[in-house]
mmCIF file of C-alpha atoms in Angstrom:
data_model
loop_
_atom_site.group_PDB
_atom_site.id
_atom_site.type_symbol
_atom_site.label_atom_id
_atom_site.label_comp_id
_atom_site.label_asym_id
_atom_site.label_seq_id
_atom_site.Cartn_x
_atom_site.Cartn_y
_atom_site.Cartn_z
ATOM 1 C CA MET J 20 -11.197 8.764 -23.457
ATOM 2 C CA ASP J 21 -13.276 5.977 -21.794
ATOM 3 C CA GLN J 22 -10.460 3.307 -22.715
ATOM 4 C CA THR J 23 -8.087 5.582 -20.990
ATOM 5 C CA ILE J 24 -9.985 5.941 -17.683
ATOM 6 C CA LYS J 25 -10.576 1.957 -17.697
ATOM 7 C CA THR J 26 -6.775 1.313 -18.137
ATOM 8 C CA VAL J 27 -5.700 3.692 -15.535
ATOM 9 C CA TYR J 28 -7.684 2.200 -12.621
ATOM 10 C CA GLN J 29 -7.641 -1.371 -13.495
ATOM 11 C CA PHE J 30 -5.279 -2.106 -10.262
ATOM 12 C CA ASP J 31 -7.487 -3.325 -7.482
ATOM 13 C CA PHE J 32 -6.277 -2.077 -4.302
ATOM 14 C CA VAL J 33 -7.579 -4.921 -2.368
ATOM 15 C CA HIS J 34 -7.054 -8.075 -4.620
ATOM 16 C CA ASP J 35 -3.968 -6.904 -6.560
ATOM 17 C CA GLY J 36 -2.647 -5.288 -3.395
ATOM 18 C CA GLN J 37 -2.672 -8.457 -1.523
ATOM 19 C CA LYS J 38 -0.966 -10.415 -4.342
ATOM 20 C CA VAL J 39 1.810 -7.856 -4.480
ATOM 21 C CA PHE J 40 2.079 -7.778 -0.756
ATOM 22 C CA ARG J 41 2.490 -11.384 -0.629
ATOM 23 C CA GLU J 42 5.331 -11.362 -3.282
ATOM 24 C CA LEU J 43 7.027 -8.690 -1.281
ATOM 25 C CA LEU J 44 6.837 -10.485 1.823
ATOM 26 C CA SER J 45 7.936 -13.711 0.105
ATOM 27 C CA ALA J 46 10.949 -11.928 -1.406
ATOM 28 C CA GLN J 47 12.142 -10.470 1.955
ATOM 29 C CA ALA J 48 11.529 -13.660 3.669
ATOM 30 C CA ASN J 49 13.563 -15.594 0.960
ATOM 31 C CA PRO J 50 16.604 -13.485 0.112
ATOM 32 C CA GLY J 51 18.025 -14.343 -3.193
ATOM 33 C CA GLN J 52 14.474 -15.684 -4.557
ATOM 34 C CA ILE J 53 13.274 -13.762 -7.511
ATOM 35 C CA ARG J 54 9.414 -12.955 -7.300
ATOM 36 C CA THR J 55 7.242 -11.461 -9.851
ATOM 37 C CA ILE J 56 4.231 -9.003 -9.973
ATOM 38 C CA ILE J 57 4.112 -8.495 -13.580
ATOM 39 C CA ARG J 58 0.332 -9.142 -13.990
ATOM 40 C CA GLN J 59 -0.328 -6.439 -11.193
ATOM 41 C CA ALA J 60 2.324 -3.874 -12.734
ATOM 42 C CA GLU J 61 0.787 -4.134 -16.166
ATOM 43 C CA LYS J 62 -2.402 -2.620 -14.797
ATOM 44 C CA PHE J 63 -0.544 0.886 -14.858
ATOM 45 C CA GLU J 64 0.461 3.100 -17.786
ATOM 46 C CA GLY J 65 4.137 4.320 -18.213
ATOM 47 C CA ASP J 66 7.656 3.780 -17.333
ATOM 48 C CA TYR J 67 7.255 3.015 -13.593
ATOM 49 C CA GLN J 68 4.562 0.214 -13.552
ATOM 50 C CA THR J 69 6.404 -1.796 -10.930
ATOM 51 C CA LEU J 70 6.890 1.037 -8.617
ATOM 52 C CA LEU J 71 3.279 2.098 -8.757
ATOM 53 C CA ALA J 72 2.171 -1.245 -7.979
ATOM 54 C CA ILE J 73 4.551 -1.311 -5.045
ATOM 55 C CA GLY J 74 3.449 2.087 -4.075
ATOM 56 C CA CYS J 75 -0.111 1.399 -4.097
ATOM 57 C CA THR J 76 0.590 -1.720 -1.967
ATOM 58 C CA LEU J 77 2.840 -0.090 0.761
ATOM 59 C CA LEU J 78 1.669 3.416 1.068
ATOM 60 C CA ASP J 79 -1.279 5.157 2.437
ATOM 61 C CA ASN J 80 -2.011 8.513 4.147
ATOM 62 C CA GLU J 81 -0.208 7.617 7.462
ATOM 63 C CA GLU J 82 3.093 6.591 5.649
ATOM 64 C CA LYS J 83 5.731 9.005 4.516
ATOM 65 C CA MET J 84 7.616 8.656 1.196
ATOM 66 C CA TYR J 85 10.689 9.998 -0.507
ATOM 67 C CA VAL J 86 11.159 9.913 -4.200
ATOM 68 C CA GLU J 87 14.501 10.789 -5.553
ATOM 69 C CA LYS J 88 14.586 13.522 -8.295
ATOM 70 C CA ASN J 89 11.355 12.296 -9.949
ATOM 71 C CA PRO J 90 8.360 14.813 -9.169
ATOM 72 C CA ARG J 91 6.123 13.152 -11.594
ATOM 73 C CA LEU J 92 6.462 9.664 -9.922
ATOM 74 C CA CYS J 93 5.977 11.393 -6.527
ATOM 75 C CA SER J 94 2.814 13.325 -7.542
ATOM 76 C CA GLU J 95 1.371 10.015 -9.135
ATOM 77 C CA LEU J 96 2.117 8.149 -5.975
ATOM 78 C CA HIS J 97 0.489 10.862 -3.812
ATOM 79 C CA ASN J 98 -2.596 10.988 -5.992
ATOM 80 C CA LEU J 99 -3.051 7.194 -5.810
ATOM 81 C CA THR J 100 -2.328 6.418 -2.347
ATOM 82 C CA LEU J 101 -2.492 9.920 -0.545
ATOM 83 C CA CYS J 102 0.722 9.199 0.978
ATOM 84 C CA LYS J 103 2.926 12.513 1.775
ATOM 85 C CA ALA J 104 6.328 13.308 0.673
ATOM 86 C CA ALA J 105 9.046 13.882 3.309
ATOM 87 C CA ASP J 106 12.568 14.489 3.780
ATOM 88 C CA LEU J 107 14.828 11.305 3.140
ATOM 89 C CA ASP J 108 15.693 11.073 6.832
ATOM 90 C CA GLN J 109 11.951 10.997 7.937
ATOM 91 C CA ALA J 110 10.589 8.812 5.059
ATOM 92 C CA ASP J 111 9.397 5.280 5.755
ATOM 93 C CA TYR J 112 9.791 4.350 2.017
ATOM 94 C CA VAL J 113 12.508 5.536 -0.320
ATOM 95 C CA PHE J 114 11.698 5.385 -4.125
ATOM 96 C CA LEU J 115 14.882 5.503 -6.634
ATOM 97 C CA SER J 116 13.376 5.383 -10.012
ATOM 98 C CA SER J 117 16.669 5.132 -12.032
ATOM 99 C CA GLU J 118 20.080 3.834 -11.570
ATOM 100 C CA MET J 119 22.020 6.345 -9.606
ATOM 101 C CA ASN J 120 25.853 6.762 -9.531
ATOM 102 C CA TYR J 121 27.367 4.898 -6.727
ATOM 103 C CA GLY J 122 28.411 8.082 -4.762
ATOM 104 C CA SER J 123 24.875 9.322 -4.730
ATOM 105 C CA LEU J 124 23.383 5.945 -3.922
ATOM 106 C CA GLU J 125 25.744 5.791 -0.877
ATOM 107 C CA GLN J 126 24.669 9.231 0.154
ATOM 108 C CA ILE J 127 20.974 8.137 0.127
ATOM 109 C CA LEU J 128 21.699 4.841 2.096
ATOM 110 C CA LYS J 129 23.783 6.653 4.500
ATOM 111 C CA ASN J 130 21.039 9.252 5.284
ATOM 112 C CA VAL J 131 17.862 7.268 5.373
ATOM 113 C CA ARG J 132 16.459 5.998 8.730
ATOM 114 C CA HIS J 133 18.391 3.014 9.964
ATOM 115 C CA GLY J 134 15.944 2.428 12.978
ATOM 116 C CA THR J 135 16.898 2.532 16.621
ATOM 117 C CA TYR J 136 18.153 0.046 19.138
ATOM 118 C CA GLU J 137 14.851 -0.204 20.678
ATOM 119 C CA ASP J 138 12.939 -0.324 17.451
ATOM 120 C CA PRO J 139 15.293 -1.631 14.634
ATOM 121 C CA GLN J 140 12.205 -2.437 12.419
ATOM 122 C CA GLU J 141 11.714 1.464 12.219
ATOM 123 C CA SER J 142 14.294 1.577 9.361
ATOM 124 C CA ALA J 143 13.357 2.740 5.848
ATOM 125 C CA THR J 144 12.626 0.556 3.239
ATOM 126 C CA VAL J 145 14.632 1.572 -0.225
ATOM 127 C CA ILE J 146 12.944 0.540 -3.412
ATOM 128 C CA LEU J 147 15.497 0.754 -6.243
ATOM 129 C CA LEU J 148 14.325 0.404 -9.934
ATOM 130 C CA CYS J 149 16.790 -1.165 -12.225
ATOM 131 C CA SER J 150 17.005 -2.276 -15.755
ATOM 132 C CA GLN J 151 17.042 -5.830 -14.812
ATOM 133 C CA ILE J 152 17.788 -7.964 -11.707
ATOM 134 C CA GLN J 153 19.255 -11.189 -13.199
ATOM 135 C CA GLY J 154 22.630 -10.827 -14.939
ATOM 136 C CA GLU J 155 26.047 -12.307 -15.231
ATOM 137 C CA GLU J 156 27.552 -11.104 -11.805
ATOM 138 C CA PRO J 157 27.863 -14.086 -9.266
ATOM 139 C CA MET J 158 26.622 -13.030 -5.824
ATOM 140 C CA CYS J 159 26.594 -15.113 -2.716
ATOM 141 C CA LEU J 160 24.157 -13.932 0.074
ATOM 142 C CA THR J 161 24.568 -14.854 4.022
ATOM 143 C CA GLY J 162 22.332 -13.903 6.761
ATOM 144 C CA PRO J 163 18.881 -14.491 8.114
ATOM 145 C CA GLY J 164 16.419 -16.179 5.811
ATOM 146 C CA VAL J 165 19.441 -17.791 3.711
ATOM 147 C CA ASP J 166 19.904 -21.496 4.585
ATOM 148 C CA GLY J 167 23.704 -21.260 4.617
ATOM 149 C CA GLU J 168 24.672 -19.464 1.575
ATOM 150 C CA CYS J 169 22.543 -18.646 -1.547
ATOM 151 C CA THR J 170 24.302 -18.020 -4.873
ATOM 152 C CA LEU J 171 22.642 -16.262 -7.696
ATOM 153 C CA ASN J 172 23.607 -14.226 -11.149
ATOM 154 C CA VAL J 173 22.518 -10.689 -10.766
ATOM 155 C CA TYR J 174 22.912 -7.449 -12.777
ATOM 156 C CA PRO J 175 26.008 -5.619 -11.536
ATOM 157 C CA TYR J 176 24.070 -2.507 -10.170
ATOM 158 C CA VAL J 177 22.232 -4.940 -7.899
ATOM 159 C CA LYS J 178 25.314 -6.530 -6.407
ATOM 160 C CA LYS J 179 27.077 -2.949 -6.078
ATOM 161 C CA ALA J 180 24.138 -1.428 -4.187
ATOM 162 C CA ILE J 181 24.253 -4.002 -1.676
ATOM 163 C CA GLN J 182 28.112 -3.902 -1.213
ATOM 164 C CA ILE J 183 27.635 -0.156 -0.796
ATOM 165 C CA ARG J 184 24.850 -0.667 2.096
ATOM 166 C CA ASN J 185 27.194 -3.155 3.636
ATOM 167 C CA ARG J 186 30.306 -1.115 3.442
ATOM 168 C CA LEU J 187 28.362 1.477 5.792
ATOM 169 C CA LYS J 188 28.987 -0.747 8.579
ATOM 170 C CA ILE J 189 25.562 0.009 10.292
ATOM 171 C CA GLU J 190 25.725 -1.663 13.667
ATOM 172 C CA TYR J 191 23.648 -4.674 14.316
ATOM 173 C CA PRO J 192 20.646 -4.752 14.395
ATOM 174 C CA LEU J 193 20.083 -1.603 12.586
ATOM 175 C CA GLY J 194 20.172 -1.263 8.855
ATOM 176 C CA VAL J 195 18.161 -0.725 5.720
ATOM 177 C CA ASP J 196 15.896 -3.061 3.778
ATOM 178 C CA LEU J 197 16.497 -3.172 0.011
ATOM 179 C CA ILE J 198 13.845 -4.194 -2.724
ATOM 180 C CA PHE J 199 15.005 -4.175 -6.098
ATOM 181 C CA ALA J 200 12.511 -3.985 -8.961
ATOM 182 C CA ASP J 201 12.723 -4.267 -12.773
ATOM 183 C CA ARG J 202 10.611 -2.979 -15.478
ATOM 184 C CA SER J 203 9.589 -6.802 -16.046
ATOM 185 C CA GLY J 204 7.803 -6.805 -12.742
ATOM 186 C CA ASN J 205 10.633 -8.727 -10.930
ATOM 187 C CA LEU J 206 11.489 -8.393 -7.262
ATOM 188 C CA LEU J 207 14.500 -9.194 -5.200
ATOM 189 C CA GLY J 208 14.408 -8.359 -1.349
ATOM 190 C CA ILE J 209 17.436 -7.924 0.585
ATOM 191 C CA PRO J 210 16.529 -7.426 4.201
ATOM 192 C CA ARG J 211 18.815 -5.095 6.524
ATOM 193 C CA LEU J 212 20.900 -8.168 7.968
ATOM 194 C CA VAL J 213 21.571 -9.897 4.798
ATOM 195 C CA LYS J 214 25.014 -9.468 3.496
ATOM 196 C CA VAL J 215 27.058 -10.179 0.280
ATOM 197 C CA LYS J 216 29.823 -12.672 1.127
#
């Protein structure tokens, strides 16, 4: 029992949270660069270690979250951060804890907050858990934060999710920020204005 209590609360909300935040910031500032938070994610138990590390970094009692079809993860994030669950169109952060079929994913990306023309940064951030980020599918990124073009090989779900978001043709400068995370603690940030060529 004592060992269980120690392992549940190994994540330090200050020091580990700062490390995760820096990696998230670096992933969003440098689209196409894969970052890792494996050391911080390993401090959690269960299937959603990476999402819990991200959640404990980004969420607090003033933020609103939406967790798609995973009441256990939603409850765990609430218990750790006091963040309240909200409807999809009101959430600051949207957590997708499994790879969804593309039709469902499109509906979620269509219905999250896209920001306003006065405050485009008020858009939602969607965090997608996938089995892996790197793969065999070539993907070429262009847009802010990318020096010309950036080509990397990704897991097909990653490329398809970005293409679905881009296909929605959300007017500039509105959009949705995407953060891909895998079970190995890897992160890939795709800000709202970055496109797949």
